[in-house]
Coordinates of C-alpha atoms and ligand atoms in Angstrom, one line a residue:
X1237 CA 95.0 138.6 -69.1
X1238 CA 94.1 136.9 -72.4
X1239 CA 90.1 136.4 -73.2
X1240 CA 88.9 133.5 -74.8
X1241 CA 85.7 133.9 -76.7
X1242 CA 83.6 131.4 -77.9
X1243 CA 81.3 131.8 -81.0
X1244 CA 78.5 129.1 -80.5
X1245 CA 75.8 127.5 -82.4
X1246 CA 78.0 127.1 -85.9
X1247 CA 76.5 125.5 -88.7
X1248 CA 78.0 126.6 -91.9
X1249 CA 81.6 126.9 -93.3
X1250 CA 81.1 130.7 -94.1
X1251 CA 80.2 131.2 -90.4
X1252 CA 82.8 129.3 -88.9
X1253 CA 85.4 130.9 -91.2
X1254 CA 84.2 134.3 -90.0
X1255 CA 85.0 133.3 -86.2
X1256 CA 88.1 131.6 -86.7
X1257 CA 89.6 134.2 -88.9
X1258 CA 88.1 136.7 -86.0
X1259 CA 90.4 135.3 -83.3
X1260 CA 87.7 132.9 -82.0
X1261 CA 89.5 130.7 -79.0
X1262 CA 86.4 128.2 -79.2
X1263 CA 83.8 127.4 -81.6
X1264 CA 80.7 125.6 -80.3
X1265 CA 78.3 122.9 -82.2
X1266 CA 74.6 122.4 -80.7
X1267 CA 73.6 119.0 -80.4
X1268 CA 69.8 119.5 -79.2
X1269 CA 67.5 118.8 -81.8
X1270 CA 64.6 121.0 -80.5
X1271 CA 67.5 123.9 -81.1
X1272 CA 67.4 126.2 -84.5
X1273 CA 71.3 125.8 -84.3
X1274 CA 71.3 121.6 -83.9
X1275 CA 73.7 119.9 -86.1
X1276 CA 74.5 116.1 -86.5
X1277 CA 77.3 114.4 -85.3
X1278 CA 78.4 113.8 -89.0
X1279 CA 77.7 117.4 -90.2
X1280 CA 80.1 119.0 -87.0
X1281 CA 82.6 116.3 -87.5
X1282 CA 82.8 117.5 -91.2
X1283 CA 82.9 121.2 -90.3
X1284 CA 85.2 120.8 -87.2
X1285 CA 88.1 120.1 -89.4
X1286 CA 88.6 123.7 -90.3
X1287 CA 89.1 124.3 -86.3
X1288 CA 91.9 122.0 -86.1
X1289 CA 95.2 123.8 -84.5
X1290 CA 93.1 127.0 -84.8
X1291 CA 90.2 127.1 -82.0
X1292 CA 88.8 124.4 -79.7
X1293 CA 85.7 122.6 -80.6
X1294 CA 83.0 122.3 -78.0
X1295 CA 80.3 119.9 -77.9
X1296 CA 77.2 121.3 -76.3
X1297 CA 74.6 118.7 -75.0
X1298 CA 71.7 118.8 -72.9
X1299 CA 71.6 115.9 -70.5
X1300 CA 72.8 113.5 -72.9
X1301 CA 73.0 109.8 -72.3
X1302 CA 76.4 107.6 -72.8
X1303 CA 74.8 106.6 -76.6
X1304 CA 74.4 110.0 -77.8
X1305 CA 77.9 111.5 -76.3
X1306 CA 79.3 108.3 -78.0
X1307 CA 78.1 109.2 -81.3
X1308 CA 79.1 112.9 -80.7
X1309 CA 82.9 112.5 -79.6
X1310 CA 83.3 109.6 -82.1
X1311 CA 82.4 111.6 -84.8
X1312 CA 83.0 115.3 -84.2
X1313 CA 85.7 114.6 -82.0
X1314 CA 85.5 117.6 -79.7
X1315 CA 87.9 119.3 -77.5
X1316 CA 85.6 120.1 -74.6
X1317 CA 82.2 119.0 -73.6
X1318 CA 79.5 121.5 -72.4
X1319 CA 77.2 120.3 -70.4
X1320 CA 74.4 122.4 -70.8
X1321 CA 71.1 120.4 -68.8
X1322 CA 70.8 119.7 -65.0
X1323 CA 73.5 117.3 -65.2
X1324 CA 74.4 116.3 -61.5
X1325 CA 78.0 116.6 -60.0
X1326 CA 78.3 112.6 -60.4
X1327 CA 77.3 112.9 -64.1
X1328 CA 80.0 115.2 -64.8
X1329 CA 83.0 113.5 -63.2
X1330 CA 81.5 110.1 -65.2
X1331 CA 81.5 111.8 -68.2
X1332 CA 85.0 113.3 -67.8
X1333 CA 86.3 109.9 -67.2
X1334 CA 84.6 108.2 -69.7
X1335 CA 85.6 110.4 -72.6
X1336 CA 88.8 111.9 -71.3
X1337 CA 87.8 115.3 -71.8
X1338 CA 87.3 118.6 -70.2
X1339 CA 84.2 119.3 -68.9
X1340 CA 82.5 123.0 -69.1
X1341 CA 79.2 122.8 -66.6
X1342 CA 76.7 125.7 -67.4
X1343 CA 74.4 127.5 -64.8
X1344 CA 71.6 129.6 -65.4
X1345 CA 71.9 132.7 -63.2
X1346 CA 69.2 135.4 -62.6
X1347 CA 70.3 136.0 -58.5
X1348 CA 73.2 135.6 -56.3
X1349 CA 71.8 132.4 -54.7
X1350 CA 72.1 130.9 -58.3
X1351 CA 76.0 131.0 -58.1
X1352 CA 76.3 129.0 -55.3
X1353 CA 74.8 125.9 -57.2
X1354 CA 78.0 125.5 -58.5
X1355 CA 79.6 124.5 -55.3
X1356 CA 79.4 120.7 -55.6
X1357 CA 80.7 120.9 -59.0
X1358 CA 84.1 122.6 -58.3
X1359 CA 87.1 120.4 -58.6
X1360 CA 85.1 118.4 -60.9
X1361 CA 84.3 120.3 -63.6
X1362 CA 87.2 122.4 -65.5
X1363 CA 85.3 125.3 -66.4
X1364 CA 81.9 126.8 -65.8
X1365 CA 79.5 128.7 -68.3
X1366 CA 77.3 131.3 -66.8
X1367 CA 73.9 131.9 -69.2
X1368 CA 71.1 133.5 -68.1
X1369 CA 67.7 131.5 -67.2
X1370 CA 65.5 130.8 -70.2
X1371 CA 62.6 133.1 -70.7
X1372 CA 59.3 131.5 -69.8
X1373 CA 57.8 129.0 -72.5
X1374 CA 61.1 128.9 -74.1
X1375 CA 62.3 125.0 -75.5
X1376 CA 65.9 126.3 -74.9
X1377 CA 68.0 126.0 -72.1
X1378 CA 70.5 128.3 -74.0
X1379 CA 70.8 130.5 -76.9
X1380 CA 68.1 132.7 -76.0
X1381 CA 69.8 136.4 -76.1
X1382 CA 68.9 137.4 -72.8
X1383 CA 71.3 138.3 -70.1
X1384 CA 71.7 138.4 -66.6
X1385 CA 73.1 141.2 -63.9
X1386 CA 76.6 140.5 -64.5
X1387 CA 77.7 142.4 -61.4
X1388 CA 76.5 139.2 -59.5
X1389 CA 79.7 137.6 -60.5
X1390 CA 81.6 140.2 -58.6
X1391 CA 81.1 137.9 -55.6
X1392 CA 83.2 134.9 -56.8
X1393 CA 86.9 134.2 -56.0
X1394 CA 89.4 134.1 -58.2
X1395 CA 89.5 130.3 -58.4
X1396 CA 86.3 130.3 -60.1
X1397 CA 87.2 129.8 -64.3
X1398 CA 83.8 130.6 -66.2
X1399 CA 82.7 132.0 -69.3
X1400 CA 80.2 134.6 -69.1
X1401 CA 77.5 134.1 -71.6
X1402 CA 73.8 135.1 -72.4
X1403 CA 72.8 137.9 -74.6
X1404 CA 76.2 139.2 -75.2
X1405 CA 76.3 141.4 -78.9
X1406 CA 78.4 144.1 -80.2
X1407 CA 76.4 146.8 -78.3
X1408 CA 77.0 145.7 -74.8
X1409 CA 80.5 143.6 -74.8
X1410 CA 82.0 146.6 -73.4
X1411 CA 79.6 147.0 -70.3
X1412 CA 80.0 143.4 -69.9
X1413 CA 83.7 143.3 -70.0
X1414 CA 83.2 146.3 -67.4
X1415 CA 81.2 144.7 -65.2
X1416 CA 82.6 140.9 -64.7
X1417 CA 86.1 140.1 -65.3
X1418 CA 85.5 137.2 -67.1
X1419 CA 88.6 135.0 -68.8
X1420 CA 85.9 133.7 -71.4
X1421 CA 83.1 135.0 -73.2
X1422 CA 80.4 133.3 -75.4
X1423 CA 78.4 134.2 -77.7
X1424 CA 75.2 133.0 -80.2
X1425 CA 72.1 134.9 -80.7
X1426 CA 74.1 138.3 -80.7
X1427 CA 75.6 137.3 -84.1
X1428 CA 72.8 135.9 -85.9
X1429 CA 70.3 137.3 -88.8
X1430 CA 67.8 135.0 -87.3
X1431 CA 67.5 132.4 -85.0
X1432 CA 70.1 129.7 -85.8
X1433 CA 71.5 131.7 -89.3
X1434 CA 74.6 133.3 -88.2
X1435 CA 75.9 136.1 -89.8
X1436 CA 79.3 136.4 -91.0
X1437 CA 79.5 140.3 -90.8
X1438 CA 78.1 140.1 -87.3
X1439 CA 80.9 137.9 -86.0
X1440 CA 83.3 140.5 -87.6
X1441 CA 81.5 143.1 -85.8
X1442 CA 81.7 141.4 -82.5
X1443 CA 85.3 140.7 -83.0
X1444 CA 85.8 144.6 -83.3
X1445 CA 83.6 145.4 -80.5
X1446 CA 85.5 143.3 -78.2
X1447 CA 89.0 144.5 -79.3
X1448 CA 87.5 148.2 -79.0
X1449 CA 86.7 147.3 -75.4
X1450 CA 89.8 145.5 -74.7
X1451 CA 91.6 148.5 -76.1
X1452 CA 94.1 146.2 -78.4
X1453 CA 94.5 143.3 -76.1
X1454 CA 97.7 141.2 -77.6
X1455 CA 95.3 138.1 -78.1
X1456 CA 92.5 139.4 -80.1
X1457 CA 95.2 142.0 -82.4
Ligands
LIG1115 O1 72.2 127.8 -78.5 C1 71.4 126.7 -78.4 O2 70.2 126.7 -79.1 C2 71.4 125.9 -77.2 C3 70.5 124.6 -77.2 C4 70.4 123.8 -76.3 C5 71.4 123.9 -74.9 C6 72.2 125.2 -75.1 C7 72.4 126.1 -76.3 N1 73.1 126.9 -76.3 C8 74.3 127.1 -75.5 C9 75.3 128.3 -75.6 O3 76.7 128.0 -75.1 C10 75.0 129.6 -76.0 O4 76.1 129.8 -77.0 C11 74.7 130.2 -75.1 O5 73.4 130.1 -74.3 C12 74.5 131.7 -74.9 O6 73.4 131.8 -76.2 P1 73.1 133.5 -76.1 O7 72.4 134.3 -75.0 O8 72.2 133.5 -77.6 O9 74.3 134.1 -76.7

């Protein structure tokens, strides 16, 4: 089985190159002003060119309105829209129809009941992203570097396509892949030297750890 790997919150050509050379299937740009990873649509539009034909570009937004999404889609030309706020199933359907792009809907998970929240989104969202709940006081709905109990994901049926996210890093990715069987993983803080500052060496190290955990999977070899 292939494993998609998304490196999220990229802001520099150097970090982007490390992600693409490492074998990232997805790269994420954050459009959320309070985030240390925030990029303007034009900046993302310039950076995304390096990913063309190599990785899918994911635009991460939080309850963005049409005007904001119009600007992001026009400039950054994403392949996928990640909705990381409290967007309703109707809003997810509306966004999909408006842009003709696949939508990945994020959910914050702490306990089993949180996974039930995906039910009305099934058949609407193209993929789910399961992240941890933000710690108290955090301004960010994502990118907090905290993980949740991966064992909870065992309760999902095989039809649920999800990206495992939240607090992943080179030290825990082996345990995460053992606990759950995701088709996709996502990392941000775990490859940063400081909030919002991606470290190319940490990105390379993460890919090495993923490969080691998967014992030479062909997709990442
Ligand atoms: O990363 C952010 O700053 C962010 C801000 C607002 C909404 C979403 C955000 N990140 C979304 C992601 O997909 C992150 O990769 C995900 O939350 C995992 O982050 P981390 O726990 O730091 O690996």
